[in-house]
Amino acid sequence: MTRKPNPAPATRLAILAIAAAFALPSSAAAPKGEPFGTADGKTVEIFTLTNRKGMKLRAMTYGAIVQSLETPDRDGKTADVVLGYKTLEEYIKDTPYFGAVVGRVGNRIANGKFTLDGKTYTLALNNDPGGIKCSLHGGLKGFDKVVWQGEGIEKDGVQGVKFHYVSKDGEEGYPGTLDLTVTYWLTDDNEWKIDYSATTDKATPVNVTQHSYFNLKGEGNGDILDHELTFKAAKFTPVDAGLIPTGKLQDVKGTPLDFTTPHKVGERVNADNEQLKFGGGYDHNWVLDNQGGKLALAATIHEPTTGRTMEILTTEPGLQFYCGNFLDGKLTGKSGKPYNYRNALVFETQHYPDSPNQPSFPSIILKPGKTMKSTTVYRFSLKGGKP
Ligand code: GLA
């Protein structure tokens, strides 16, 4: 066996320095946008954010969509835990809001109508649960289908990307020019942090949220029925057959919507319960215990086979939890696997659905001179031994 002679001390130091630089992925620089295709005649850019714990998030200027989110399991094996496509074309063609920011008003507005300061506004009817029409997620071309401006940023060694979009007065039927910024950060505490900020020149409803589909086993790796959920929410907003809130707040106690202690999704999702029948499973807004507008824990999601755990913190008063009841295997994801029934979970931190028509709900009306600010954090960790 031949051995190479040891390098001289100076060379050794240089080798060590180079090795160290590669071992610690540098998060110090602002990420640069790379071309990801074209939408509306504009170049769409994608940004890759990394942290020092092996997490990676890719987000693009089309819809402020998070295209992938990679995070290790308890054996150090990394998986992409959000659903999505490989190419921009697929996002443009057909997506149930995979990874996007939705709005101007996320979730439903009854009959696509609301009245503000004595004037009635009419929106496109783009959704019809139970055969009853409503406006969903901002309309036909909501914030999930437009090209935003993107800028890679860095603060104290943490990488981020800032998306900016100006929605015109009258766009999708909404009043006022809305100037909206959504910033994603990937911190070394394994947090995907989202900061929203918006101003307007006329009073307008605003309820923007993130619509990522999570599967903590990894996208395409089967259903989510074994995921365990805990919500800091003693009440929810019951809905009618069109998934529009009745306006009442109902205690979760004694119902399959009680996640005040941990329960697996699959445990009660098919229970004989009118609310679950309307939703085709879970598709409801939970009224979070924290109504103070300060960042607080809203939910904990745990996947026992990988140990992956995701905590959701938010300043918002509500959490829409949807368990992929409309996925049916027709869409094929980025790794070539079909997305089947209940293969993902969506947690939309938000104000309550149909708020513009529900005077008793916290208001989503933004007025000129005011700034809407909102923060949500998806924080990843590992919990438990092998099941
Ligand atoms: C939200 C809604 C669901 C569904 C999804 C998108 O979560 O509440 O009913 O429309 O968006 O498919």
Tab-separated table of C-alpha atoms and ligand atoms in Angstrom:
chain	number	residue	atom	x	y	z
A	1	MET	CA	0.000	0.000	0.000
A	2	THR	CA	1.428	3.362	-0.926
A	3	ARG	CA	0.867	6.380	1.246
A	4	LYS	CA	0.952	9.952	0.141
A	5	PRO	CA	3.381	12.076	2.175
A	6	ASN	CA	1.725	14.469	4.671
A	7	PRO	CA	1.350	17.993	3.257
A	8	ALA	CA	3.413	20.788	4.737
A	9	PRO	CA	1.740	22.581	7.741
A	10	ALA	CA	0.837	25.719	5.704
A	11	THR	CA	-0.799	23.605	3.001
A	12	ARG	CA	-2.615	21.636	5.719
A	13	LEU	CA	-4.038	24.852	7.176
A	14	ALA	CA	-5.199	25.988	3.757
A	15	ILE	CA	-6.895	22.622	3.153
A	16	LEU	CA	-8.619	22.820	6.565
A	17	ALA	CA	-9.852	26.350	5.862
A	18	ILE	CA	-11.289	25.326	2.497
A	19	ALA	CA	-12.909	22.205	4.049
A	20	ALA	CA	-14.478	24.310	6.833
A	21	ALA	CA	-15.866	26.777	4.318
A	22	PHE	CA	-17.573	23.935	2.442
A	23	ALA	CA	-18.775	22.097	5.587
A	24	LEU	CA	-20.701	25.123	6.821
A	25	PRO	CA	-22.958	26.179	3.985
A	26	SER	CA	-22.629	29.912	3.934
A	27	SER	CA	-25.915	31.652	4.557
A	28	ALA	CA	-24.185	34.975	4.722
A	29	ALA	CA	-24.899	36.178	1.196
A	30	ALA	CA	-28.247	37.371	-0.138
A	31	PRO	CA	-29.562	34.694	-2.521
A	32	LYS	CA	-29.625	35.561	-6.215
A	33	GLY	CA	-32.672	34.998	-8.407
A	34	GLU	CA	-32.326	32.465	-11.209
A	35	PRO	CA	-34.631	32.355	-14.236
A	36	PHE	CA	-37.453	29.804	-13.874
A	37	GLY	CA	-39.499	30.485	-17.011
A	38	THR	CA	-41.911	33.133	-18.234
A	39	ALA	CA	-45.407	34.164	-17.155
A	40	ASP	CA	-47.418	37.121	-18.548
A	41	GLY	CA	-44.364	37.915	-20.713
A	42	LYS	CA	-42.214	38.448	-17.624
A	43	THR	CA	-39.244	36.410	-16.479
A	44	VAL	CA	-40.019	34.455	-13.336
A	45	GLU	CA	-37.130	34.081	-10.912
A	46	ILE	CA	-36.532	31.455	-8.264
A	47	PHE	CA	-34.488	32.014	-5.075
A	48	THR	CA	-32.792	29.327	-2.982
A	49	LEU	CA	-32.510	29.999	0.738
A	50	THR	CA	-30.344	27.774	2.958
A	51	ASN	CA	-29.617	27.733	6.662
A	52	ARG	CA	-26.791	26.194	8.704
A	53	LYS	CA	-28.885	23.189	9.770
A	54	GLY	CA	-29.357	21.640	6.344
A	55	MET	CA	-32.705	23.202	5.470
A	56	LYS	CA	-33.396	24.597	2.015
A	57	LEU	CA	-36.344	26.632	0.710
A	58	ARG	CA	-36.953	27.573	-2.915
A	59	ALA	CA	-39.444	30.319	-3.722
A	60	MET	CA	-40.353	32.014	-6.988
A	61	THR	CA	-41.731	35.353	-8.103
A	62	TYR	CA	-44.806	33.684	-9.700
A	63	GLY	CA	-47.421	33.679	-6.921
A	64	ALA	CA	-44.654	34.004	-4.274
A	65	ILE	CA	-44.815	30.205	-4.494
A	66	VAL	CA	-42.638	28.060	-2.266
A	67	GLN	CA	-41.659	25.332	-4.698
A	68	SER	CA	-39.734	23.143	-2.234
A	69	LEU	CA	-38.824	22.959	1.441
A	70	GLU	CA	-36.201	20.421	2.406
A	71	THR	CA	-35.668	19.387	5.995
A	72	PRO	CA	-33.946	16.416	7.693
A	73	ASP	CA	-35.685	13.615	9.605
A	74	ARG	CA	-34.420	12.045	12.838
A	75	ASP	CA	-31.880	9.936	10.889
A	76	GLY	CA	-30.534	13.018	9.136
A	77	LYS	CA	-32.292	12.046	5.893
A	78	THR	CA	-33.584	15.066	4.042
A	79	ALA	CA	-36.962	15.184	2.299
A	80	ASP	CA	-38.995	17.833	0.537
A	81	VAL	CA	-42.053	18.320	2.763
A	82	VAL	CA	-44.218	20.488	0.493
A	83	LEU	CA	-46.204	19.546	-2.605
A	84	GLY	CA	-45.397	21.243	-5.895
A	85	TYR	CA	-44.255	20.903	-9.476
A	86	LYS	CA	-40.918	20.762	-11.243
A	87	THR	CA	-41.723	23.411	-13.855
A	88	LEU	CA	-43.412	26.803	-14.010
A	89	GLU	CA	-45.611	25.604	-16.899
A	90	GLU	CA	-47.284	23.065	-14.622
A	91	TYR	CA	-48.017	25.777	-12.026
A	92	ILE	CA	-49.530	27.985	-14.718
A	93	LYS	CA	-51.632	25.132	-16.138
A	94	ASP	CA	-53.347	23.699	-13.083
A	95	THR	CA	-52.670	24.049	-9.380
A	96	PRO	CA	-54.844	24.001	-6.279
A	97	TYR	CA	-52.714	26.904	-4.930
A	98	PHE	CA	-49.620	24.709	-4.204
A	99	GLY	CA	-47.229	26.819	-2.085
A	100	ALA	CA	-48.723	30.177	-3.105
A	101	VAL	CA	-49.702	33.373	-1.347
A	102	VAL	CA	-53.452	33.771	-1.855
A	103	GLY	CA	-55.493	36.965	-1.749
A	104	ARG	CA	-56.390	39.866	-1.865
A	105	VAL	CA	-58.840	37.961	0.337
A	106	GLY	CA	-57.886	34.377	1.123
A	107	ASN	CA	-60.654	31.801	1.559
A	108	ARG	CA	-64.333	32.411	0.702
A	109	ILE	CA	-66.607	35.411	0.244
A	110	ALA	CA	-70.289	34.428	0.103
A	111	ASN	CA	-71.938	35.005	-3.296
A	112	GLY	CA	-68.790	36.931	-4.358
A	113	LYS	CA	-70.272	40.139	-2.919
A	114	PHE	CA	-69.580	42.529	-0.081
A	115	THR	CA	-70.542	46.079	0.848
A	116	LEU	CA	-68.019	48.616	2.073
A	117	ASP	CA	-68.791	52.254	2.960
A	118	GLY	CA	-72.217	51.902	1.297
A	119	LYS	CA	-70.916	50.521	-2.002
A	120	THR	CA	-71.427	46.916	-3.125
A	121	TYR	CA	-68.518	45.145	-4.799
A	122	THR	CA	-68.944	42.100	-7.048
A	123	LEU	CA	-66.225	39.468	-7.430
A	124	ALA	CA	-65.844	36.504	-9.773
A	125	LEU	CA	-67.508	33.286	-8.603
A	126	ASN	CA	-64.696	30.743	-8.908
A	127	ASN	CA	-65.687	28.045	-6.402
A	128	ASP	CA	-68.838	26.068	-5.598
A	129	PRO	CA	-68.651	23.627	-2.683
A	130	GLY	CA	-71.991	21.820	-2.287
A	131	GLY	CA	-73.052	23.461	-5.585
A	132	ILE	CA	-73.172	26.881	-3.897
A	133	LYS	CA	-71.111	29.562	-5.645
A	134	CYS	CA	-68.625	31.858	-3.909
A	135	SER	CA	-65.391	33.735	-4.492
A	136	LEU	CA	-62.277	31.856	-3.323
A	137	HIS	CA	-58.704	32.995	-2.667
A	138	GLY	CA	-58.837	36.380	-4.412
A	139	GLY	CA	-60.653	35.433	-7.624
A	140	LEU	CA	-59.772	34.231	-11.100
A	141	LYS	CA	-56.308	35.779	-11.089
A	142	GLY	CA	-55.464	36.222	-7.442
A	143	PHE	CA	-52.023	36.897	-5.963
A	144	ASP	CA	-51.125	33.234	-6.574
A	145	LYS	CA	-51.232	33.793	-10.375
A	146	VAL	CA	-49.358	37.073	-10.814
A	147	VAL	CA	-45.653	37.818	-11.163
A	148	TRP	CA	-44.236	39.614	-8.119
A	149	GLN	CA	-40.930	41.474	-7.890
A	150	GLY	CA	-38.331	39.450	-6.012
A	151	GLU	CA	-35.203	40.483	-4.159
A	152	GLY	CA	-32.808	38.213	-2.280
A	153	ILE	CA	-31.898	39.645	1.120
A	154	GLU	CA	-29.676	38.816	4.074
A	155	LYS	CA	-29.723	39.957	7.695
A	156	ASP	CA	-27.328	38.807	10.429
A	157	GLY	CA	-26.340	35.796	8.327
A	158	VAL	CA	-29.951	34.749	7.703
A	159	GLN	CA	-31.136	34.489	4.112
A	160	GLY	CA	-34.473	35.781	2.902
A	161	VAL	CA	-36.414	36.800	-0.158
A	162	LYS	CA	-38.681	39.809	-0.382
A	163	PHE	CA	-41.632	39.690	-2.785
A	164	HIS	CA	-43.441	42.883	-3.730
A	165	TYR	CA	-46.702	43.263	-5.646
A	166	VAL	CA	-48.897	46.268	-6.372
A	167	SER	CA	-52.503	45.252	-6.963
A	168	LYS	CA	-54.401	47.845	-9.002
A	169	ASP	CA	-57.561	49.630	-7.865
A	170	GLY	CA	-60.404	47.430	-9.156
A	171	GLU	CA	-58.219	44.341	-9.707
A	172	GLU	CA	-60.418	41.233	-9.399
A	173	GLY	CA	-63.192	43.598	-8.273
A	174	TYR	CA	-61.503	44.861	-5.100
A	175	PRO	CA	-61.298	48.604	-4.299
A	176	GLY	CA	-58.027	50.492	-3.763
A	177	THR	CA	-54.424	50.131	-4.896
A	178	LEU	CA	-52.859	47.598	-2.559
A	179	ASP	CA	-49.092	47.716	-2.043
A	180	LEU	CA	-48.082	44.347	-0.615
A	181	THR	CA	-44.763	42.926	0.555
A	182	VAL	CA	-44.275	39.327	1.656
A	183	THR	CA	-40.871	38.341	3.035
A	184	TYR	CA	-39.703	34.774	3.621
A	185	TRP	CA	-36.773	34.028	5.961
A	186	LEU	CA	-35.060	30.715	6.671
A	187	THR	CA	-33.483	31.054	10.108
A	188	ASP	CA	-30.852	28.888	11.791
A	189	ASP	CA	-33.562	27.871	14.287
A	190	ASN	CA	-35.145	25.960	11.379
A	191	GLU	CA	-37.917	28.485	10.999
A	192	TRP	CA	-39.582	29.496	7.774
A	193	LYS	CA	-40.717	32.935	8.837
A	194	ILE	CA	-43.182	34.993	6.808
A	195	ASP	CA	-43.711	38.729	7.263
A	196	TYR	CA	-46.625	40.397	5.472
A	197	SER	CA	-47.009	44.151	5.137
A	198	ALA	CA	-49.570	46.136	3.112
A	199	THR	CA	-50.875	49.649	2.538
A	200	THR	CA	-53.758	50.973	0.423
A	201	ASP	CA	-55.070	54.236	-1.039
A	202	LYS	CA	-58.777	53.318	-0.464
A	203	ALA	CA	-60.454	51.193	2.209
A	204	THR	CA	-60.266	47.545	1.120
A	205	PRO	CA	-60.525	44.064	2.620
A	206	VAL	CA	-57.146	42.284	2.980
A	207	ASN	CA	-56.615	38.730	4.193
A	208	VAL	CA	-53.503	37.226	2.651
A	209	THR	CA	-52.182	33.815	3.604
A	210	GLN	CA	-49.729	31.097	2.594
A	211	HIS	CA	-51.204	27.985	0.972
A	212	SER	CA	-48.408	25.392	1.216
A	213	TYR	CA	-49.432	21.731	1.241
A	214	PHE	CA	-47.348	19.825	3.820
A	215	ASN	CA	-46.596	16.143	4.105
A	216	LEU	CA	-43.977	15.667	6.825
A	217	LYS	CA	-43.149	12.192	5.431
A	218	GLY	CA	-42.100	13.960	2.216
A	219	GLU	CA	-44.179	15.012	-0.775
A	220	GLY	CA	-45.634	12.090	-2.697
A	221	ASN	CA	-45.031	9.695	0.216
A	222	GLY	CA	-48.632	8.717	0.868
A	223	ASP	CA	-51.429	10.061	3.023
A	224	ILE	CA	-51.297	12.289	6.067
A	225	LEU	CA	-53.764	10.374	8.254
A	226	ASP	CA	-51.070	9.507	10.841
A	227	HIS	CA	-49.943	13.101	11.350
A	228	GLU	CA	-50.776	14.192	14.910
A	229	LEU	CA	-52.207	17.657	15.392
A	230	THR	CA	-52.541	19.898	18.425
A	231	PHE	CA	-54.303	23.259	18.030
A	232	LYS	CA	-54.388	26.101	20.523
A	233	ALA	CA	-58.035	26.681	19.710
A	234	ALA	CA	-61.115	26.052	21.850
A	235	LYS	CA	-63.541	27.244	19.151
A	236	PHE	CA	-64.103	27.133	15.410
A	237	THR	CA	-66.350	28.931	12.929
A	238	PRO	CA	-69.026	26.407	11.812
A	239	VAL	CA	-69.970	26.571	8.129
A	240	ASP	CA	-73.022	25.914	5.958
A	241	ALA	CA	-73.126	23.527	2.980
A	242	GLY	CA	-71.298	26.131	0.843
A	243	LEU	CA	-68.430	26.286	3.397
A	244	ILE	CA	-69.466	29.823	4.361
A	245	PRO	CA	-69.333	30.556	8.124
A	246	THR	CA	-72.712	30.879	9.826
A	247	GLY	CA	-71.270	33.768	11.867
A	248	LYS	CA	-71.356	31.801	15.126
A	249	LEU	CA	-68.360	30.584	17.095
A	250	GLN	CA	-68.740	27.004	18.344
A	251	ASP	CA	-66.829	25.127	21.077
A	252	VAL	CA	-64.716	22.288	19.661
A	253	LYS	CA	-65.294	20.275	22.854
A	254	GLY	CA	-67.144	17.026	22.183
A	255	THR	CA	-66.629	17.308	18.379
A	256	PRO	CA	-64.096	15.702	15.967
A	257	LEU	CA	-62.683	19.220	15.550
A	258	ASP	CA	-61.256	19.156	19.079
A	259	PHE	CA	-57.461	19.194	18.706
A	260	THR	CA	-56.793	20.843	22.084
A	261	THR	CA	-55.006	17.549	22.883
A	262	PRO	CA	-53.039	15.625	20.194
A	263	HIS	CA	-55.103	13.572	17.728
A	264	LYS	CA	-54.185	11.885	14.473
A	265	VAL	CA	-55.910	13.340	11.401
A	266	GLY	CA	-57.309	9.922	10.474
A	267	GLU	CA	-58.790	9.203	13.879
A	268	ARG	CA	-62.048	11.122	13.388
A	269	VAL	CA	-61.883	12.587	9.864
A	270	ASN	CA	-64.665	10.267	8.646
A	271	ALA	CA	-66.839	10.658	11.760
A	272	ASP	CA	-70.574	11.079	11.366
A	273	ASN	CA	-70.588	14.839	11.831
A	274	GLU	CA	-72.390	17.482	9.775
A	275	GLN	CA	-69.413	19.885	9.693
A	276	LEU	CA	-67.104	17.158	8.363
A	277	LYS	CA	-69.726	16.185	5.788
A	278	PHE	CA	-69.907	19.784	4.502
A	279	GLY	CA	-66.110	19.961	4.250
A	280	GLY	CA	-65.634	16.443	2.860
A	281	GLY	CA	-63.280	16.139	5.857
A	282	TYR	CA	-61.458	18.913	7.688
A	283	ASP	CA	-61.758	22.232	5.857
A	284	HIS	CA	-62.565	24.695	8.625
A	285	ASN	CA	-61.335	27.784	10.374
A	286	TRP	CA	-60.233	27.405	13.975
A	287	VAL	CA	-60.559	30.428	16.254
A	288	LEU	CA	-57.159	30.616	17.893
A	289	ASP	CA	-57.001	31.166	21.655
A	290	ASN	CA	-54.482	33.947	20.989
A	291	GLN	CA	-56.515	36.897	19.766
A	292	GLY	CA	-54.088	39.589	20.886
A	293	GLY	CA	-52.218	40.042	17.601
A	294	LYS	CA	-48.887	39.040	19.215
A	295	LEU	CA	-46.895	36.118	17.764
A	296	ALA	CA	-47.894	32.929	19.627
A	297	LEU	CA	-48.028	29.166	19.129
A	298	ALA	CA	-51.142	28.143	17.174
A	299	ALA	CA	-50.521	24.497	16.276
A	300	THR	CA	-48.092	21.586	16.495
A	301	ILE	CA	-47.938	18.936	13.777
A	302	HIS	CA	-46.012	15.715	14.407
A	303	GLU	CA	-45.237	12.853	12.026
A	304	PRO	CA	-44.233	9.776	14.088
A	305	THR	CA	-42.279	7.722	11.508
A	306	THR	CA	-39.798	10.487	10.616
A	307	GLY	CA	-39.955	12.449	13.881
A	308	ARG	CA	-40.536	15.639	11.901
A	309	THR	CA	-42.458	18.182	13.920
A	310	MET	CA	-43.737	21.523	12.745
A	311	GLU	CA	-44.925	24.256	15.071
A	312	ILE	CA	-46.994	27.080	13.640
A	313	LEU	CA	-46.811	30.469	15.280
A	314	THR	CA	-48.854	33.411	14.111
A	315	THR	CA	-50.142	36.881	14.899
A	316	GLU	CA	-53.397	36.009	13.057
A	317	PRO	CA	-56.630	35.151	14.933
A	318	GLY	CA	-57.590	32.146	12.739
A	319	LEU	CA	-56.208	28.952	11.245
A	320	GLN	CA	-57.843	27.281	8.232
A	321	PHE	CA	-56.940	23.616	8.303
A	322	TYR	CA	-57.673	21.665	5.124
A	323	CYS	CA	-56.611	18.030	4.724
A	324	GLY	CA	-56.404	17.651	0.953
A	325	ASN	CA	-59.971	16.392	0.475
A	326	PHE	CA	-59.994	17.662	-3.119
A	327	LEU	CA	-56.751	15.924	-4.155
A	328	ASP	CA	-57.658	12.949	-6.340
A	329	GLY	CA	-54.473	11.625	-7.941
A	330	LYS	CA	-54.928	13.610	-11.185
A	331	LEU	CA	-51.997	15.932	-10.454
A	332	THR	CA	-48.466	14.545	-10.591
A	333	GLY	CA	-45.866	16.174	-8.382
A	334	LYS	CA	-42.233	17.166	-8.872
A	335	SER	CA	-40.846	13.694	-8.180
A	336	GLY	CA	-43.244	12.030	-10.609
A	337	LYS	CA	-45.658	10.694	-7.993
A	338	PRO	CA	-49.409	11.382	-8.057
A	339	TYR	CA	-50.946	13.481	-5.323
A	340	ASN	CA	-53.801	11.365	-4.044
A	341	TYR	CA	-56.760	11.968	-1.719
A	342	ARG	CA	-55.617	13.379	1.629
A	343	ASN	CA	-51.915	13.317	0.740
A	344	ALA	CA	-51.263	16.743	2.273
A	345	LEU	CA	-52.236	19.201	4.980
A	346	VAL	CA	-52.711	22.950	4.551
A	347	PHE	CA	-52.539	25.377	7.456
A	348	GLU	CA	-53.612	28.866	6.412
A	349	THR	CA	-53.046	31.423	9.156
A	350	GLN	CA	-55.606	34.113	8.489
A	351	HIS	CA	-58.608	36.177	9.542
A	352	TYR	CA	-61.881	34.274	9.336
A	353	PRO	CA	-63.509	33.343	6.011
A	354	ASP	CA	-66.189	35.678	4.630
A	355	SER	CA	-65.072	38.417	7.064
A	356	PRO	CA	-66.346	41.291	4.831
A	357	ASN	CA	-69.917	39.964	5.319
A	358	GLN	CA	-69.617	39.011	8.984
A	359	PRO	CA	-69.787	42.079	11.240
A	360	SER	CA	-69.060	40.042	14.397
A	361	PHE	CA	-65.721	38.712	13.050
A	362	PRO	CA	-62.432	40.642	13.512
A	363	SER	CA	-62.291	43.190	10.690
A	364	ILE	CA	-60.030	42.773	7.653
A	365	ILE	CA	-60.644	46.285	6.330
A	366	LEU	CA	-57.395	48.164	5.713
A	367	LYS	CA	-57.696	51.947	5.552
A	368	PRO	CA	-55.429	54.492	3.869
A	369	GLY	CA	-52.664	55.711	6.200
A	370	LYS	CA	-52.600	52.373	8.076
A	371	THR	CA	-50.257	49.426	7.533
A	372	MET	CA	-51.415	45.822	7.738
A	373	LYS	CA	-48.711	43.736	9.410
A	374	SER	CA	-48.809	40.026	10.009
A	375	THR	CA	-46.268	37.313	10.841
A	376	THR	CA	-46.389	33.526	10.648
A	377	VAL	CA	-43.639	31.036	11.457
A	378	TYR	CA	-43.439	27.365	10.483
A	379	ARG	CA	-40.789	25.986	12.854
A	380	PHE	CA	-39.270	22.546	12.283
A	381	SER	CA	-37.809	20.201	14.885
A	382	LEU	CA	-37.520	16.490	15.604
A	383	LYS	CA	-39.398	14.660	18.326
A	384	GLY	CA	-39.542	11.169	19.767
A	385	GLY	CA	-37.721	7.914	19.090
A	386	LYS	CA	-38.627	5.390	16.458
A	387	PRO	CA	-42.293	4.352	16.773
B	1	GLA	C1	-58.698	26.213	1.019
B	1	GLA	C2	-60.148	25.951	1.052
B	1	GLA	C3	-60.428	24.563	0.548
B	1	GLA	C4	-59.853	24.380	-0.835
B	1	GLA	C5	-58.394	24.727	-0.841
B	1	GLA	C6	-57.850	24.704	-2.242
B	1	GLA	O1	-58.025	25.462	1.957
B	1	GLA	O2	-60.718	26.130	2.328
B	1	GLA	O3	-61.812	24.324	0.522
B	1	GLA	O4	-60.520	25.188	-1.766
B	1	GLA	O5	-58.191	26.006	-0.298
B	1	GLA	O6	-58.145	23.532	-2.922
